[in-house]
Amino acid sequence: MVNIAILGFGVVGSGVYEMIKNNKAVLTETCGCEINVRYVLDIRDFSSHPEAEKFTKNIKDILDDPDVSVVVEAMGGSHPAYEYTMDCLNAKKSVVTSNKEVVATFGKTFLSCANQNGVSYLYEASVGGGIPVLHPLLKCLSGNEIVKAYGILNGTTNYILTQMFKNQKSYESALREAQEKGYAERDPRADVEGIDTCRKICIISDIAFGGFVDPDAVHTEGITAVSGEDVSYAESRSCSIKLLGYTKKREDGIVVIVAPFMVSKDFILSNVDDVYNAVTIHGNAVEDVTFCGRGAGKFPTASAMVGDIIDIVNNTAGKNREFGRKDVKVVDYKSEPFSFYLKLSGSCAGIEKVFENCKVLSASDSSAVIITDKTTQSQVEDKVKNASLKIERLIRCL
Ligand code: NDP
Ligand code: HSE
């Protein structure tokens, strides 16, 4: 029997607990032994729970029990998740987490600490909910030089965009539904302002390129400024608007961007709706591979965490690949070429002369909506300045 402890009995932690119970026969067969939840730590009162004796509010109960070999962290937030994770690793207990905030911020420290203690730190559930994306990146694709990765990495915002623009719901009711379904972060500004996507693309980038990207240094836009007008223009060009995390390796470093993109229907991502996430990874041998599935929710996320537990129990996790092995420079996001959707104000009569080869979607003397040729944001800003125009809206196109 392998004894585990679960920290945090909310949406995800209770999902892990129930999945272990519901899938007991499958897990016993896969692991060759039973997985037993010995402790659940949560600050709330669970005295009327059928297994109330398992609940504790004291991390020492878990740290001091030599029979607990795996700890599942599903509390969220940075503190005390950071301290508890370090204490567990130093007590030679492997840790599995869904908490992207701590992985993106402290993953470098955790992975190195886990290696020093000969245990595992696994975090598949921290990116893409139930979609296996980090394991393929760390294992199946690890012989490739990764060139770029981009994806829909937040279920809440994809759900909101779908409900608003396909099902005509208000922003408020779409967000409320995402919260009721257990998709949203405790503070949903982390979802709608792109912070959660930023943490996830940083984790992907850290694995793919071996550096360490500070989430605070990443250009991050959310979905709150996306308007019905933007969506109508997108649809007129057979595109959808999706919040993407984007990272790419260049000669001069890596570029990391989080922003709404106008995604052509030619890309799989364009048709990925509701809570679904999708991530495309481009390796120099494999070319494009896209992983798609439920990006949030109780059981999809539990699925990823239980997969990590099995990896540890079966001794197949291997040595932890540490972040920050290489000195990777993050380059100015404004130097990355895209074609841009621009809504401009000012004297727009000669807009085609300012932006050669642009497609004009609408124009008057005082405003214009265009799609530029491939260029950089720096060049766009120079042209706009020289022509005394103003950018009212800028969306990158994929
Ligand atoms: P919840 O808020 O539903 O659950 C967290 C639980 O941990 C709550 O019961 C909370 O109690 C408890 N808790 C908070 N602080 C402590 C503490 N110091 N000691 C003990 N217990 C504590 O969050 P989720 O389950 O939704 O998310 C957990 C983590 O997983 C987060 O990092 C989240 O970003 C991530 N995640 C969530 C997904 C989802 O679909 N929900 C998907 C993928 C990742 P209280 O409520 O009283 O604070
Ligand atoms: N709030 C997150 C989302 C949870 O909506 O994607 C999954 O990480």
GROMACS .gro file of C-alpha atoms and ligand atoms in nm:
model
  454
    1MET     CA    1   0.000   0.000   0.000
    2VAL     CA    2   0.119   0.354  -0.079
    3ASN     CA    3   0.000   0.626   0.160
    4ILE     CA    4  -0.057   0.975   0.032
    5ALA     CA    5  -0.172   1.306   0.179
    6ILE     CA    6  -0.385   1.570   0.007
    7LEU     CA    7  -0.333   1.938   0.094
    8GLY     CA    8  -0.649   2.138   0.014
    9PHE     CA    9  -0.989   1.972  -0.015
   10GLY     CA   10  -1.153   2.208  -0.264
   11VAL     CA   11  -1.248   2.141  -0.628
   12VAL     CA   12  -0.920   1.969  -0.723
   13GLY     CA   13  -0.823   1.807  -0.391
   14SER     CA   14  -1.167   1.648  -0.348
   15GLY     CA   15  -1.148   1.537  -0.713
   16VAL     CA   16  -0.824   1.349  -0.643
   17TYR     CA   17  -0.976   1.194  -0.330
   18GLU     CA   18  -1.291   1.078  -0.516
   19MET     CA   19  -1.103   0.957  -0.822
   20ILE     CA   20  -0.878   0.742  -0.605
   21LYS     CA   21  -1.191   0.589  -0.447
   22ASN     CA   22  -1.391   0.554  -0.771
   23ASN     CA   23  -1.103   0.406  -0.972
   24LYS     CA   24  -0.960   0.189  -0.695
   25ALA     CA   25  -0.954  -0.130  -0.905
   26VAL     CA   26  -0.786   0.041  -1.204
   27LEU     CA   27  -0.527   0.209  -0.982
   28THR     CA   28  -0.449  -0.108  -0.788
   29GLU     CA   29  -0.394  -0.291  -1.114
   30THR     CA   30  -0.182  -0.012  -1.263
   31CYS     CA   31   0.033   0.033  -0.954
   32GLY     CA   32   0.038  -0.324  -0.829
   33CYS     CA   33  -0.067  -0.193  -0.488
   34GLU     CA   34  -0.342   0.012  -0.327
   35ILE     CA   35  -0.319   0.391  -0.306
   36ASN     CA   36  -0.452   0.504   0.029
   37VAL     CA   37  -0.537   0.863   0.124
   38ARG     CA   38  -0.406   0.871   0.480
   39TYR     CA   39  -0.445   1.245   0.547
   40VAL     CA   40  -0.636   1.540   0.408
   41LEU     CA   41  -0.523   1.882   0.525
   42ASP     CA   42  -0.765   2.172   0.497
   43ILE     CA   43  -0.842   2.480   0.703
   44ARG     CA   44  -1.218   2.424   0.674
   45ASP     CA   45  -1.421   2.203   0.907
   46PHE     CA   46  -1.483   1.850   0.779
   47SER     CA   47  -1.593   1.695   1.109
   48SER     CA   48  -1.908   1.549   0.951
   49HIS     CA   49  -1.723   1.394   0.655
   50PRO     CA   50  -1.756   1.009   0.644
   51GLU     CA   51  -1.377   0.986   0.681
   52ALA     CA   52  -1.343   1.277   0.924
   53GLU     CA   53  -1.056   1.100   1.104
   54LYS     CA   54  -0.835   1.156   0.799
   55PHE     CA   55  -0.868   1.535   0.818
   56THR     CA   56  -0.607   1.749   0.988
   57LYS     CA   57  -0.518   2.115   1.006
   58ASN     CA   58  -0.158   2.043   1.107
   59ILE     CA   59   0.105   1.984   0.836
   60LYS     CA   60   0.331   1.824   1.101
   61ASP     CA   61   0.101   1.521   1.113
   62ILE     CA   62   0.196   1.457   0.750
   63LEU     CA   63   0.562   1.558   0.771
   64ASP     CA   64   0.621   1.338   1.075
   65ASP     CA   65   0.456   1.028   0.928
   66PRO     CA   66   0.731   0.822   0.761
   67ASP     CA   67   0.470   0.610   0.583
   68VAL     CA   68   0.342   0.902   0.371
   69SER     CA   69   0.552   0.904   0.055
   70VAL     CA   70   0.350   1.130  -0.178
   71VAL     CA   71   0.186   1.465  -0.101
   72VAL     CA   72  -0.071   1.621  -0.335
   73GLU     CA   73  -0.075   2.000  -0.310
   74ALA     CA   74  -0.409   2.148  -0.422
   75MET     CA   75  -0.442   2.446  -0.188
   76GLY     CA   76  -0.345   2.711  -0.440
   77GLY     CA   77  -0.170   3.044  -0.376
   78SER     CA   78   0.196   3.098  -0.295
   79HIS     CA   79   0.190   3.071   0.084
   80PRO     CA   80   0.189   2.840   0.269
   81ALA     CA   81   0.205   2.625  -0.047
   82TYR     CA   82   0.573   2.720  -0.089
   83GLU     CA   83   0.667   2.637   0.272
   84TYR     CA   84   0.467   2.312   0.283
   85THR     CA   85   0.615   2.197  -0.050
   86MET     CA   86   0.971   2.265   0.065
   87ASP     CA   87   0.904   2.092   0.399
   88CYS     CA   88   0.760   1.786   0.223
   89LEU     CA   89   1.048   1.762  -0.026
   90ASN     CA   90   1.304   1.802   0.252
   91ALA     CA   91   1.119   1.528   0.444
   92LYS     CA   92   1.185   1.311   0.135
   93LYS     CA   93   0.824   1.300   0.024
   94SER     CA   94   0.743   1.345  -0.344
   95VAL     CA   95   0.504   1.628  -0.426
   96VAL     CA   96   0.240   1.647  -0.699
   97THR     CA   97   0.075   1.984  -0.764
   98SER     CA   98  -0.190   2.161  -0.973
   99ASN     CA   99  -0.078   2.500  -0.844
  100LYS     CA  100   0.074   2.686  -1.140
  101GLU     CA  101   0.134   2.995  -0.930
  102VAL     CA  102   0.396   2.815  -0.722
  103VAL     CA  103   0.536   2.615  -1.015
  104ALA     CA  104   0.589   2.928  -1.228
  105THR     CA  105   0.737   3.123  -0.938
  106PHE     CA  106   0.929   2.865  -0.733
  107GLY     CA  107   0.953   2.566  -0.969
  108LYS     CA  108   1.329   2.614  -1.009
  109THR     CA  109   1.381   2.585  -0.631
  110PHE     CA  110   1.138   2.294  -0.591
  111LEU     CA  111   1.290   2.086  -0.873
  112SER     CA  112   1.641   2.136  -0.745
  113CYS     CA  113   1.532   2.056  -0.386
  114ALA     CA  114   1.350   1.743  -0.508
  115ASN     CA  115   1.666   1.624  -0.686
  116GLN     CA  116   1.878   1.689  -0.377
  117ASN     CA  117   1.638   1.475  -0.175
  118GLY     CA  118   1.602   1.200  -0.436
  119VAL     CA  119   1.225   1.253  -0.470
  120SER     CA  120   0.991   1.378  -0.744
  121TYR     CA  121   0.818   1.711  -0.798
  122LEU     CA  122   0.549   1.663  -1.065
  123TYR     CA  123   0.311   1.931  -1.194
  124GLU     CA  124   0.126   1.798  -1.502
  125ALA     CA  125  -0.205   1.944  -1.375
  126SER     CA  126  -0.059   2.294  -1.355
  127VAL     CA  127  -0.087   2.339  -1.733
  128GLY     CA  128  -0.390   2.247  -1.941
  129GLY     CA  129  -0.593   2.079  -1.662
  130GLY     CA  130  -0.657   1.724  -1.780
  131ILE     CA  131  -0.453   1.745  -2.100
  132PRO     CA  132  -0.124   1.559  -2.097
  133VAL     CA  133   0.113   1.826  -2.225
  134LEU     CA  134   0.409   1.853  -1.986
  135HIS     CA  135   0.488   1.482  -1.982
  136PRO     CA  136   0.493   1.464  -2.365
  137LEU     CA  137   0.719   1.771  -2.367
  138LEU     CA  138   0.951   1.621  -2.104
  139LYS     CA  139   0.948   1.268  -2.245
  140CYS     CA  140   0.810   1.182  -2.591
  141LEU     CA  141   0.920   1.511  -2.754
  142SER     CA  142   1.245   1.552  -2.562
  143GLY     CA  143   1.461   1.453  -2.861
  144ASN     CA  144   1.331   1.753  -3.054
  145GLU     CA  145   1.463   2.102  -3.049
  146ILE     CA  146   1.144   2.288  -2.953
  147VAL     CA  147   1.094   2.588  -3.178
  148LYS     CA  148   0.771   2.732  -3.044
  149ALA     CA  149   0.462   2.658  -2.839
  150TYR     CA  150   0.132   2.840  -2.820
  151GLY     CA  151  -0.209   2.760  -2.690
  152ILE     CA  152  -0.536   2.828  -2.520
  153LEU     CA  153  -0.427   2.770  -2.163
  154ASN     CA  154  -0.714   2.903  -1.955
  155GLY     CA  155  -1.050   2.730  -1.938
  156THR     CA  156  -1.235   3.015  -1.768
  157THR     CA  157  -1.155   3.275  -2.034
  158ASN     CA  158  -1.222   3.037  -2.321
  159TYR     CA  159  -1.555   2.953  -2.158
  160ILE     CA  160  -1.638   3.324  -2.118
  161LEU     CA  161  -1.543   3.412  -2.477
  162THR     CA  162  -1.752   3.121  -2.608
  163GLN     CA  163  -2.057   3.204  -2.396
  164MET     CA  164  -2.037   3.575  -2.478
  165PHE     CA  165  -1.977   3.558  -2.849
  166LYS     CA  166  -2.139   3.229  -2.952
  167ASN     CA  167  -2.422   3.209  -2.699
  168GLN     CA  168  -2.484   3.582  -2.648
  169LYS     CA  169  -2.444   3.574  -2.268
  170SER     CA  170  -2.317   3.872  -2.070
  171TYR     CA  171  -1.960   3.879  -1.940
  172GLU     CA  172  -2.093   3.871  -1.582
  173SER     CA  173  -2.314   3.566  -1.627
  174ALA     CA  174  -2.047   3.377  -1.824
  175LEU     CA  175  -1.792   3.442  -1.548
  176ARG     CA  176  -2.043   3.340  -1.281
  177GLU     CA  177  -2.106   3.011  -1.462
  178ALA     CA  178  -1.730   2.945  -1.488
  179GLN     CA  179  -1.704   3.002  -1.113
  180GLU     CA  180  -2.001   2.774  -1.038
  181LYS     CA  181  -1.844   2.499  -1.248
  182GLY     CA  182  -1.522   2.526  -1.044
  183TYR     CA  183  -1.307   2.649  -1.334
  184ALA     CA  184  -1.214   2.997  -1.213
  185GLU     CA  185  -0.933   3.097  -0.980
  186ARG     CA  186  -1.021   3.215  -0.629
  187ASP     CA  187  -0.960   3.568  -0.759
  188PRO     CA  188  -1.090   3.548  -1.119
  189ARG     CA  189  -0.883   3.850  -1.219
  190ALA     CA  190  -0.601   3.595  -1.253
  191ASP     CA  191  -0.804   3.431  -1.531
  192VAL     CA  192  -0.952   3.730  -1.714
  193GLU     CA  193  -0.638   3.946  -1.695
  194GLY     CA  194  -0.421   3.671  -1.844
  195ILE     CA  195  -0.210   3.609  -1.531
  196ASP     CA  196  -0.300   3.237  -1.518
  197THR     CA  197  -0.218   3.190  -1.888
  198CYS     CA  198   0.109   3.372  -1.826
  199ARG     CA  199   0.209   3.131  -1.547
  200LYS     CA  200   0.130   2.835  -1.773
  201ILE     CA  201   0.320   2.959  -2.079
  202CYS     CA  202   0.616   3.035  -1.851
  203ILE     CA  203   0.611   2.673  -1.728
  204ILE     CA  204   0.597   2.544  -2.088
  205SER     CA  205   0.877   2.780  -2.183
  206ASP     CA  206   1.092   2.673  -1.887
  207ILE     CA  207   1.060   2.308  -1.990
  208ALA     CA  208   1.094   2.368  -2.364
  209PHE     CA  209   1.391   2.604  -2.356
  210GLY     CA  210   1.563   2.516  -2.026
  211GLY     CA  211   1.567   2.873  -1.893
  212PHE     CA  212   1.357   3.038  -1.627
  213VAL     CA  213   1.106   3.303  -1.733
  214ASP     CA  214   0.985   3.537  -1.460
  215PRO     CA  215   0.606   3.568  -1.512
  216ASP     CA  216   0.624   3.932  -1.399
  217ALA     CA  217   0.850   4.008  -1.698
  218VAL     CA  218   0.603   3.875  -1.958
  219HIS     CA  219   0.382   4.108  -2.162
  220THR     CA  220   0.035   4.000  -2.047
  221GLU     CA  221  -0.305   4.111  -2.176
  222GLY     CA  222  -0.638   3.957  -2.075
  223ILE     CA  223  -0.979   3.934  -2.238
  224THR     CA  224  -1.157   4.228  -2.076
  225ALA     CA  225  -1.101   4.459  -2.374
  226VAL     CA  226  -1.225   4.211  -2.638
  227SER     CA  227  -1.539   4.364  -2.791
  228GLY     CA  228  -1.826   4.237  -3.004
  229GLU     CA  229  -1.690   4.456  -3.283
  230ASP     CA  230  -1.350   4.280  -3.268
  231VAL     CA  231  -1.526   3.943  -3.280
  232SER     CA  232  -1.742   4.051  -3.579
  233TYR     CA  233  -1.435   4.161  -3.773
  234ALA     CA  234  -1.263   3.834  -3.681
  235GLU     CA  235  -1.560   3.631  -3.804
  236SER     CA  236  -1.570   3.829  -4.129
  237ARG     CA  237  -1.218   3.696  -4.192
  238SER     CA  238  -1.300   3.336  -4.083
  239CYS     CA  239  -1.115   3.382  -3.755
  240SER     CA  240  -1.192   3.343  -3.384
  241ILE     CA  241  -1.052   3.549  -3.099
  242LYS     CA  242  -0.870   3.334  -2.843
  243LEU     CA  243  -0.655   3.423  -2.542
  244LEU     CA  244  -0.320   3.260  -2.617
  245GLY     CA  245   0.007   3.204  -2.443
  246TYR     CA  246   0.285   3.215  -2.704
  247THR     CA  247   0.654   3.136  -2.669
  248LYS     CA  248   0.918   3.105  -2.941
  249LYS     CA  249   1.290   3.046  -2.957
  250ARG     CA  250   1.486   3.297  -3.168
  251GLU     CA  251   1.855   3.354  -3.242
  252ASP     CA  252   1.860   3.639  -2.989
  253GLY     CA  253   1.660   3.470  -2.710
  254ILE     CA  254   1.299   3.373  -2.651
  255VAL     CA  255   0.983   3.574  -2.688
  256VAL     CA  256   0.688   3.518  -2.453
  257ILE     CA  257   0.350   3.688  -2.500
  258VAL     CA  258   0.005   3.648  -2.345
  259ALA     CA  259  -0.272   3.824  -2.537
  260PRO     CA  260  -0.594   3.775  -2.731
  261PHE     CA  261  -0.510   3.660  -3.087
  262MET     CA  262  -0.720   3.655  -3.400
  263VAL     CA  263  -0.684   3.287  -3.492
  264SER     CA  264  -0.757   3.175  -3.848
  265LYS     CA  265  -0.993   2.880  -3.890
  266ASP     CA  266  -0.696   2.702  -4.052
  267PHE     CA  267  -0.562   2.643  -3.700
  268ILE     CA  268  -0.712   2.373  -3.476
  269LEU     CA  269  -0.713   2.622  -3.188
  270SER     CA  270  -0.969   2.837  -3.362
  271ASN     CA  271  -1.241   2.575  -3.308
  272VAL     CA  272  -1.155   2.491  -2.947
  273ASP     CA  273  -1.438   2.630  -2.733
  274ASP     CA  274  -1.580   2.638  -2.379
  275VAL     CA  275  -1.356   2.500  -2.105
  276TYR     CA  276  -1.139   2.317  -2.356
  277ASN     CA  277  -0.773   2.411  -2.387
  278ALA     CA  278  -0.537   2.326  -2.673
  279VAL     CA  279  -0.163   2.360  -2.700
  280THR     CA  280   0.042   2.333  -3.018
  281ILE     CA  281   0.410   2.251  -2.982
  282HIS     CA  282   0.643   2.273  -3.278
  283GLY     CA  283   0.951   2.050  -3.260
  284ASN     CA  284   1.217   2.047  -3.530
  285ALA     CA  285   1.158   1.677  -3.605
  286VAL     CA  286   0.794   1.620  -3.518
  287GLU     CA  287   0.674   1.961  -3.652
  288ASP     CA  288   0.332   2.061  -3.509
  289VAL     CA  289   0.162   1.850  -3.242
  290THR     CA  290  -0.156   1.974  -3.079
  291PHE     CA  291  -0.292   1.851  -2.745
  292CYS     CA  292  -0.655   1.926  -2.668
  293GLY     CA  293  -0.893   1.852  -2.380
  294ARG     CA  294  -1.063   1.993  -2.074
  295GLY     CA  295  -0.841   2.265  -1.933
  296ALA     CA  296  -1.008   2.292  -1.592
  297GLY     CA  297  -1.259   2.120  -1.367
  298LYS     CA  298  -1.261   1.871  -1.081
  299PHE     CA  299  -1.208   1.533  -1.247
  300PRO     CA  300  -1.005   1.637  -1.555
  301THR     CA  301  -0.755   1.804  -1.320
  302ALA     CA  302  -0.764   1.509  -1.080
  303SER     CA  303  -0.687   1.284  -1.378
  304ALA     CA  304  -0.358   1.466  -1.437
  305MET     CA  305  -0.266   1.457  -1.068
  306VAL     CA  306  -0.346   1.089  -1.028
  307GLY     CA  307  -0.132   1.020  -1.337
  308ASP     CA  308   0.156   1.193  -1.159
  309ILE     CA  309   0.097   0.989  -0.842
  310ILE     CA  310   0.109   0.668  -1.049
  311ASP     CA  311   0.435   0.784  -1.211
  312ILE     CA  312   0.588   0.817  -0.865
  313VAL     CA  313   0.443   0.494  -0.725
  314ASN     CA  314   0.562   0.298  -1.029
  315ASN     CA  315   0.904   0.461  -1.016
  316THR     CA  316   0.875   0.588  -1.372
  317ALA     CA  317   0.905   0.961  -1.297
  318GLY     CA  318   1.286   0.969  -1.333
  319LYS     CA  319   1.511   1.256  -1.232
  320ASN     CA  320   1.340   1.597  -1.225
  321ARG     CA  321   1.443   1.817  -1.517
  322GLU     CA  322   1.533   2.146  -1.354
  323PHE     CA  323   1.430   2.492  -1.477
  324GLY     CA  324   1.699   2.754  -1.531
  325ARG     CA  325   1.969   2.514  -1.654
  326LYS     CA  326   2.046   2.759  -1.934
  327ASP     CA  327   2.079   3.134  -1.939
  328VAL     CA  328   1.792   3.222  -2.173
  329LYS     CA  329   1.727   3.586  -2.250
  330VAL     CA  330   1.367   3.704  -2.290
  331VAL     CA  331   1.360   3.946  -2.585
  332ASP     CA  332   1.133   4.248  -2.640
  333TYR     CA  333   0.788   4.120  -2.741
  334LYS     CA  334   0.746   4.420  -2.971
  335SER     CA  335   1.017   4.277  -3.199
  336GLU     CA  336   0.821   3.958  -3.278
  337PRO     CA  337   0.664   3.970  -3.626
  338PHE     CA  338   0.292   3.918  -3.670
  339SER     CA  339   0.020   4.051  -3.886
  340PHE     CA  340  -0.189   4.290  -3.671
  341TYR     CA  341  -0.557   4.382  -3.655
  342LEU     CA  342  -0.554   4.755  -3.587
  343LYS     CA  343  -0.830   4.997  -3.506
  344LEU     CA  344  -0.689   5.343  -3.567
  345SER     CA  345  -0.814   5.696  -3.512
  346GLY     CA  346  -0.686   6.022  -3.662
  347SER     CA  347  -0.656   6.129  -4.021
  348CYS     CA  348  -0.696   5.790  -4.189
  349ALA     CA  349  -0.764   5.900  -4.550
  350GLY     CA  350  -0.433   5.766  -4.681
  351ILE     CA  351  -0.408   5.462  -4.456
  352GLU     CA  352  -0.292   5.229  -4.738
  353LYS     CA  353   0.011   5.455  -4.787
  354VAL     CA  354   0.099   5.434  -4.417
  355PHE     CA  355   0.054   5.056  -4.404
  356GLU     CA  356   0.149   4.922  -4.746
  357ASN     CA  357  -0.021   4.595  -4.844
  358CYS     CA  358  -0.270   4.620  -4.556
  359LYS     CA  359  -0.627   4.494  -4.587
  360VAL     CA  360  -0.875   4.768  -4.507
  361LEU     CA  361  -1.178   4.627  -4.323
  362SER     CA  362  -1.343   4.967  -4.281
  363ALA     CA  363  -1.230   5.327  -4.318
  364SER     CA  364  -1.353   5.682  -4.281
  365ASP     CA  365  -1.167   6.013  -4.268
  366SER     CA  366  -1.120   5.982  -3.890
  367SER     CA  367  -1.087   5.608  -3.829
  368ALA     CA  368  -0.984   5.282  -3.992
  369VAL     CA  369  -0.982   4.913  -3.916
  370ILE     CA  370  -0.707   4.724  -4.098
  371ILE     CA  371  -0.507   4.404  -4.102
  372THR     CA  372  -0.139   4.478  -4.158
  373ASP     CA  373   0.112   4.278  -4.353
  374LYS     CA  374   0.357   4.085  -4.133
  375THR     CA  375   0.549   4.342  -3.928
  376THR     CA  376   0.646   4.411  -3.567
  377GLN     CA  377   0.464   4.611  -3.303
  378SER     CA  378   0.762   4.849  -3.286
  379GLN     CA  379   0.730   4.920  -3.658
  380VAL     CA  380   0.352   4.963  -3.624
  381GLU     CA  381   0.402   5.214  -3.344
  382ASP     CA  382   0.663   5.408  -3.546
  383LYS     CA  383   0.431   5.434  -3.846
  384VAL     CA  384   0.135   5.537  -3.635
  385LYS     CA  385   0.344   5.805  -3.464
  386ASN     CA  386   0.485   5.942  -3.789
  387ALA     CA  387   0.135   5.966  -3.939
  388SER     CA  388  -0.008   6.128  -3.621
  389LEU     CA  389  -0.254   5.842  -3.579
  390LYS     CA  390  -0.362   5.669  -3.258
  391ILE     CA  391  -0.398   5.294  -3.194
  392GLU     CA  392  -0.739   5.228  -3.038
  393ARG     CA  393  -0.707   4.849  -3.057
  394LEU     CA  394  -0.428   4.608  -3.153
  395ILE     CA  395  -0.473   4.231  -3.180
  396ARG     CA  396  -0.209   3.993  -3.314
  397CYS     CA  397  -0.315   3.749  -3.585
  398LEU     CA  398  -0.217   3.382  -3.608
  399NDP     P1  399  -1.029   2.558  -0.407
  399NDP     O1  400  -1.034   2.696  -0.351
  399NDP     O2  401  -1.155   2.494  -0.451
  399NDP     O3  402  -0.960   2.459  -0.300
  399NDP     C1  403  -0.852   2.494  -0.220
  399NDP     C2  404  -0.878   2.435  -0.083
  399NDP     O4  405  -0.760   2.451  -0.004
  399NDP     C3  406  -0.992   2.506  -0.010
  399NDP     O5  407  -1.070   2.412   0.060
  399NDP     C4  408  -0.917   2.599   0.084
  399NDP     O6  409  -0.993   2.636   0.197
  399NDP     C5  410  -0.799   2.512   0.121
  399NDP     N1  411  -0.688   2.590   0.172
  399NDP     C6  412  -0.649   2.714   0.137
  399NDP     N2  413  -0.543   2.752   0.211
  399NDP     C7  414  -0.516   2.650   0.294
  399NDP     C8  415  -0.420   2.631   0.397
  399NDP     N3  416  -0.332   2.725   0.428
  399NDP     N4  417  -0.420   2.513   0.463
  399NDP     C9  418  -0.510   2.418   0.435
  399NDP     N5  419  -0.605   2.432   0.340
  399NDP    C10  420  -0.608   2.546   0.269
  399NDP     O7  421  -0.925   2.561  -0.526
  399NDP     P2  422  -0.912   2.459  -0.648
  399NDP     O8  423  -0.927   2.320  -0.598
  399NDP     O9  424  -0.998   2.505  -0.759
  399NDP    O10  425  -0.763   2.486  -0.694
  399NDP    C11  426  -0.652   2.438  -0.621
  399NDP    C12  427  -0.526   2.465  -0.702
  399NDP    O11  428  -0.536   2.395  -0.827
  399NDP    C13  429  -0.506   2.611  -0.740
  399NDP    O12  430  -0.369   2.638  -0.746
  399NDP    C14  431  -0.566   2.620  -0.881
  399NDP    O13  432  -0.511   2.724  -0.956
  399NDP    C15  433  -0.525   2.487  -0.936
  399NDP     N6  434  -0.605   2.436  -1.045
  399NDP    C16  435  -0.742   2.441  -1.039
  399NDP    C17  436  -0.818   2.387  -1.140
  399NDP    C18  437  -0.966   2.390  -1.138
  399NDP    O14  438  -1.028   2.351  -1.238
  399NDP     N7  439  -1.029   2.433  -1.029
  399NDP    C19  440  -0.755   2.323  -1.257
  399NDP    C20  441  -0.609   2.319  -1.253
  399NDP    C21  442  -0.540   2.376  -1.151
  399NDP     P3  443  -1.068   2.781   0.193
  399NDP    O15  444  -1.165   2.772   0.080
  399NDP    O16  445  -1.132   2.794   0.325
  399NDP    O17  446  -0.960   2.882   0.170
  400HSE     N1  447  -0.860   2.884  -1.357
  400HSE     C1  448  -0.792   2.792  -1.439
  400HSE     C2  449  -0.856   2.789  -1.575
  400HSE     C3  450  -0.793   2.656  -1.377
  400HSE     O1  451  -0.969   2.838  -1.587
  400HSE     O2  452  -0.794   2.741  -1.669
  400HSE     C4  453  -0.710   2.554  -1.452
  400HSE     O3  454  -0.574   2.583  -1.441
   0.00000   0.00000   0.00000
